[in-house]
């Protein structure tokens, strides 16, 4: 796996709104369903609610709850998108990524998906002579928990979209990004004594490797991998654009010196990530502007 593939995978796992709720919901259903089946097979129903529930009633209850959870899920996500779009139009579009990364929203989505999927599976297992009473109870409880999480998420979302709350959130993420990008304090004396290859020398004799992918913003680069590639080829590799700069097809991406060293341009392209939009990680100054 190349550095670019690892970077994209980590970013997907970090920012995806649907992946973790879906995986958690799926694992929960896979774990809970065998437990419910075992309890039902041994005659355990945990002794509360609906001892005389028939198969016909169970089908009605599960059908209504499953359909309601699917409608509820669509309503919640549509409302969330609309609210975030309105807030981003008034403040900044970058709050969309912050809002969709909120843990409470993911937990609520996870519960809604679990209620819908688990209720549907239990509905399919209801027979005329057998009702998974415990499964029906878990479905009802998951629906109630989903409603509670929704009622809790509404004021949380409203409070988190206030300007002061967004400023606080941006300040925290901006501070974290600055610490990550600049882990060491700036020292003027150390910077002046740094042993570097003169840029004039690089500009004059370097081999230029242009960018050949779709246009976008330079999101990140694999520093360790670039150093290893430079050591292997016995040359100096300079990344021409800075992180956060827009890069078009054909723009200079790397400079290598001496120019006759065997550096594979395709491998170097796998050590930079180009994306559609800058985030706080590529633009820490955004925190200061906000």
Coordinates of C-alpha atoms in Angstrom, one line a residue:
X1 CA 0.0 0.0 0.0
X2 CA 1.4 3.4 -1.0
X3 CA 1.5 6.5 1.1
X4 CA -1.3 8.0 -0.9
X5 CA -3.5 5.0 -0.4
X6 CA -2.9 5.0 3.3
X7 CA -3.6 8.7 3.6
X8 CA -6.9 8.4 1.7
X9 CA -7.9 5.5 3.8
X10 CA -7.2 7.3 7.1
X11 CA -9.0 10.4 5.9
X12 CA -12.0 8.4 4.9
X13 CA -12.1 6.6 8.3
X14 CA -11.7 9.9 10.1
X15 CA -14.2 12.1 8.2
X16 CA -16.8 9.6 6.8
X17 CA -20.3 10.3 8.2
X18 CA -21.9 7.0 7.2
X19 CA -19.1 4.4 7.5
X20 CA -18.8 4.1 11.2
X21 CA -22.5 4.2 12.0
X22 CA -23.1 1.5 9.3
X23 CA -20.3 -0.7 10.6
X24 CA -21.3 -0.4 14.2
X25 CA -24.9 -1.0 13.4
X26 CA -24.0 -4.0 11.3
X27 CA -21.8 -5.5 14.0
X28 CA -24.4 -4.8 16.7
X29 CA -27.1 -6.6 14.6
X30 CA -24.8 -9.5 13.9
X31 CA -24.0 -9.8 17.7
X32 CA -27.4 -9.2 19.1
X33 CA -29.4 -11.4 16.7
X34 CA -27.8 -14.7 17.7
X35 CA -28.2 -13.7 21.4
X36 CA -31.9 -13.0 20.8
X37 CA -32.3 -16.3 18.9
X38 CA -30.7 -18.2 21.8
X39 CA -32.8 -16.6 24.5
X40 CA -36.0 -17.2 22.4
X41 CA -35.0 -20.9 21.9
X42 CA -34.6 -21.4 25.6
X43 CA -37.8 -19.6 26.5
X44 CA -36.3 -16.5 28.0
X45 CA -38.1 -13.1 27.4
X46 CA -36.6 -11.1 30.3
X47 CA -40.1 -10.9 31.9
X48 CA -41.6 -7.6 30.9
X49 CA -44.0 -6.3 28.2
X50 CA -46.4 -8.2 25.9
X51 CA -46.5 -11.8 27.3
X52 CA -49.5 -12.6 25.1
X53 CA -48.1 -11.1 21.9
X54 CA -49.3 -13.0 18.9
X55 CA -47.6 -13.4 15.6
X56 CA -50.1 -11.1 13.8
X57 CA -49.6 -8.4 16.4
X58 CA -45.8 -8.8 16.3
X59 CA -45.9 -8.3 12.5
X60 CA -47.9 -5.1 12.8
X61 CA -45.7 -3.7 15.5
X62 CA -42.5 -4.5 13.8
X63 CA -43.8 -3.3 10.4
X64 CA -44.8 0.1 11.8
X65 CA -41.6 0.6 13.8
X66 CA -39.3 -0.5 10.9
X67 CA -41.0 1.8 8.4
X68 CA -41.1 4.6 10.9
X69 CA -37.4 4.3 11.6
X70 CA -36.6 4.5 7.9
X71 CA -38.8 7.6 7.4
X72 CA -37.3 9.0 10.6
X73 CA -33.8 8.4 9.3
X74 CA -34.5 10.2 6.0
X75 CA -36.1 13.1 7.8
X76 CA -33.3 13.5 10.2
X77 CA -30.5 13.4 7.6
X78 CA -32.4 15.8 5.3
X79 CA -33.0 18.2 8.1
X80 CA -29.4 18.0 9.1
X81 CA -28.2 18.8 5.6
X82 CA -30.5 21.7 5.2
X83 CA -29.6 23.2 8.6
X84 CA -25.9 22.8 7.9
X85 CA -26.2 24.4 4.5
X86 CA -28.0 27.4 5.9
X87 CA -25.5 27.9 8.6
X88 CA -22.6 27.5 6.2
X89 CA -24.0 30.1 3.9
X90 CA -24.1 32.6 6.8
X91 CA -20.8 31.7 8.4
X92 CA -18.3 29.5 6.4
X93 CA -18.7 26.4 4.2
X94 CA -16.0 24.7 6.3
X95 CA -18.4 24.1 9.2
X96 CA -20.1 21.3 7.1
X97 CA -17.1 19.0 7.7
X98 CA -17.0 20.0 11.4
X99 CA -20.8 19.3 11.9
X100 CA -20.8 16.0 10.0
X101 CA -17.9 14.8 12.1
X102 CA -19.9 15.3 15.3
X103 CA -19.9 12.2 17.4
X104 CA -23.5 12.6 18.7
X105 CA -24.8 12.8 15.1
X106 CA -23.0 9.6 14.3
X107 CA -24.3 7.8 17.4
X108 CA -27.9 8.9 16.6
X109 CA -27.6 7.7 13.0
X110 CA -26.2 4.4 14.2
X111 CA -29.2 3.8 16.5
X112 CA -31.7 4.7 13.7
X113 CA -30.0 2.3 11.3
X114 CA -29.9 -0.4 14.0
X115 CA -33.6 0.0 14.8
X116 CA -34.6 -0.2 11.2
X117 CA -32.3 -3.2 10.3
X118 CA -32.9 -5.2 13.5
X119 CA -36.7 -4.7 13.4
X120 CA -36.7 -5.8 9.7
X121 CA -34.7 -8.9 10.5
X122 CA -36.9 -9.8 13.5
X123 CA -40.0 -9.2 11.3
X124 CA -38.7 -11.7 8.8
X125 CA -38.2 -14.3 11.5
X126 CA -41.7 -14.1 12.9
X127 CA -43.6 -17.3 12.3
X128 CA -47.2 -18.3 13.0
X129 CA -46.2 -20.6 15.9
X130 CA -43.1 -18.6 17.1
X131 CA -42.6 -15.0 18.0
X132 CA -39.1 -13.7 19.1
X133 CA -40.5 -11.8 22.0
X134 CA -37.1 -10.6 23.1
X135 CA -36.3 -9.3 19.6
X136 CA -39.6 -7.3 19.6
X137 CA -38.7 -5.8 23.0
X138 CA -35.2 -4.9 21.8
X139 CA -36.7 -3.2 18.7
X140 CA -39.1 -1.2 20.8
X141 CA -36.3 -0.2 23.2
X142 CA -34.0 0.8 20.3
X143 CA -36.7 3.0 18.9
X144 CA -37.2 4.7 22.2
X145 CA -33.4 5.2 22.5
X146 CA -33.3 6.7 19.0
X147 CA -36.0 9.2 19.8
X148 CA -34.2 10.2 23.0
X149 CA -30.9 10.6 21.1
X150 CA -32.8 12.7 18.5
X151 CA -34.3 15.0 21.1
X152 CA -30.9 15.4 22.7
X153 CA -29.1 16.0 19.4
X154 CA -31.5 18.9 18.4
X155 CA -30.4 21.3 21.1
X156 CA -26.8 20.1 20.8
X157 CA -26.8 20.9 17.0
X158 CA -28.4 24.3 17.6
X159 CA -25.9 25.2 20.3
X160 CA -22.9 24.0 18.2
X161 CA -23.9 26.2 15.3
X162 CA -23.7 29.4 17.3
X163 CA -20.9 31.7 16.2
X164 CA -19.2 31.5 19.6
X165 CA -19.4 27.7 19.6
X166 CA -17.9 27.5 16.1
X167 CA -15.2 29.9 17.1
X168 CA -14.3 27.7 20.0
X169 CA -14.3 24.6 17.9
X170 CA -12.2 26.2 15.1
X171 CA -9.8 27.5 17.7
X172 CA -9.3 24.0 19.2
X173 CA -8.8 22.4 15.8
X174 CA -6.6 25.2 14.6
X175 CA -4.3 24.9 17.6
X176 CA -4.1 21.1 17.0
X177 CA -3.3 21.7 13.3
X178 CA -0.6 24.2 14.2
X179 CA 1.0 21.9 16.7
X180 CA 1.0 19.1 14.1
X181 CA 2.4 21.2 11.3
X182 CA 4.9 23.1 13.4
X183 CA 5.9 20.8 16.3
X184 CA 9.0 22.8 17.2
X185 CA 9.2 26.4 18.3
X186 CA 10.7 28.7 15.8
X187 CA 14.4 29.5 16.5
X188 CA 15.9 32.3 14.3
X189 CA 19.4 31.2 15.0
X190 CA 18.8 27.6 14.2
X191 CA 16.9 28.5 11.0
X192 CA 19.8 30.6 9.7
X193 CA 22.3 27.8 10.4
X194 CA 20.2 25.1 8.7
X195 CA 22.2 23.3 6.0
X196 CA 20.2 23.4 2.8
X197 CA 20.8 23.2 -0.9
X198 CA 20.6 26.8 -2.4
X199 CA 17.3 27.3 -4.3
X200 CA 19.2 29.1 -7.1
X201 CA 21.2 25.9 -7.6
X202 CA 18.1 23.8 -7.6
X203 CA 16.3 26.1 -10.0
X204 CA 19.2 26.2 -12.4
X205 CA 20.1 22.5 -12.8
X206 CA 17.1 20.6 -11.3
X207 CA 14.9 18.2 -13.2
X208 CA 11.3 19.4 -13.1
X209 CA 8.6 16.7 -12.5
X210 CA 5.2 18.2 -13.5
X211 CA 1.9 17.2 -11.9
X212 CA -0.1 14.9 -14.2
X213 CA -3.3 14.3 -12.2
X214 CA -6.6 16.2 -11.8
X215 CA -6.4 19.8 -10.5
X216 CA -6.9 20.3 -6.8
X217 CA -5.4 21.5 -3.5
X218 CA -2.2 19.9 -2.1
X219 CA -3.6 18.3 1.1
X220 CA -0.5 16.5 2.5
X221 CA 2.7 14.7 1.6
X222 CA 4.6 11.7 2.9
X223 CA 7.8 13.3 4.3
X224 CA 9.3 10.0 5.4
X225 CA 8.6 8.3 2.1
X226 CA 10.1 11.3 0.2
X227 CA 13.2 11.2 2.3
X228 CA 13.6 7.5 1.7
X229 CA 13.1 7.9 -2.0
X230 CA 15.7 10.7 -2.1
X231 CA 18.2 8.6 -0.1
X232 CA 17.6 5.6 -2.4
X233 CA 18.2 7.7 -5.6
X234 CA 21.0 9.7 -4.0
X235 CA 19.5 13.1 -4.8
X236 CA 17.7 16.0 -3.3
X237 CA 13.9 16.2 -3.8
X238 CA 12.1 19.5 -3.4
X239 CA 8.3 19.7 -3.2
X240 CA 7.6 22.8 -5.2
X241 CA 4.0 23.8 -4.0
X242 CA 3.3 24.4 -0.4
X243 CA 0.5 22.5 1.5
X244 CA -2.7 24.3 0.8
X245 CA -1.7 25.6 -2.6
X246 CA -3.8 24.9 -5.7
X247 CA -2.1 22.6 -8.2
X248 CA -3.1 22.3 -11.9
X249 CA -2.2 19.6 -14.4
X250 CA 1.3 20.5 -15.8
X251 CA 2.4 22.6 -12.8
X252 CA 5.9 21.9 -11.4
X253 CA 5.4 19.4 -8.5
X254 CA 8.9 18.2 -7.7
X255 CA 12.5 19.4 -8.4
X256 CA 15.2 16.8 -8.2
X257 CA 19.0 17.6 -8.1
X258 CA 21.2 16.3 -9.6
X259 CA 18.8 15.9 -12.6
X260 CA 20.4 12.7 -13.9
X261 CA 19.4 10.6 -10.8
X262 CA 16.9 7.7 -11.5
X263 CA 13.8 9.0 -9.7
X264 CA 10.5 7.5 -10.8
X265 CA 7.9 10.3 -11.2
X266 CA 5.0 7.8 -10.8
X267 CA 6.3 6.8 -7.3
X268 CA 6.7 10.5 -6.3
X269 CA 3.1 11.2 -7.3
X270 CA 2.0 8.5 -4.9
X271 CA 3.6 10.5 -2.0
X272 CA 1.4 13.6 -2.4
X273 CA -2.4 13.9 -1.8
X274 CA -4.5 16.3 -3.9
X275 CA -8.0 17.1 -2.8
X276 CA -10.9 19.4 -3.7
X277 CA -10.8 21.8 -0.7
X278 CA -8.6 23.0 2.0
X279 CA -9.3 22.2 5.7
X280 CA -7.8 23.5 8.9
X281 CA -5.0 21.0 8.5
X282 CA -3.9 22.7 5.3
X283 CA -4.8 26.2 6.3
X284 CA -4.2 26.9 10.0
X285 CA -4.5 30.6 9.3
X286 CA -8.2 30.0 8.8
X287 CA -8.5 29.8 12.6
X288 CA -7.1 33.2 12.9
X289 CA -9.4 34.6 10.3
X290 CA -12.4 33.2 12.0

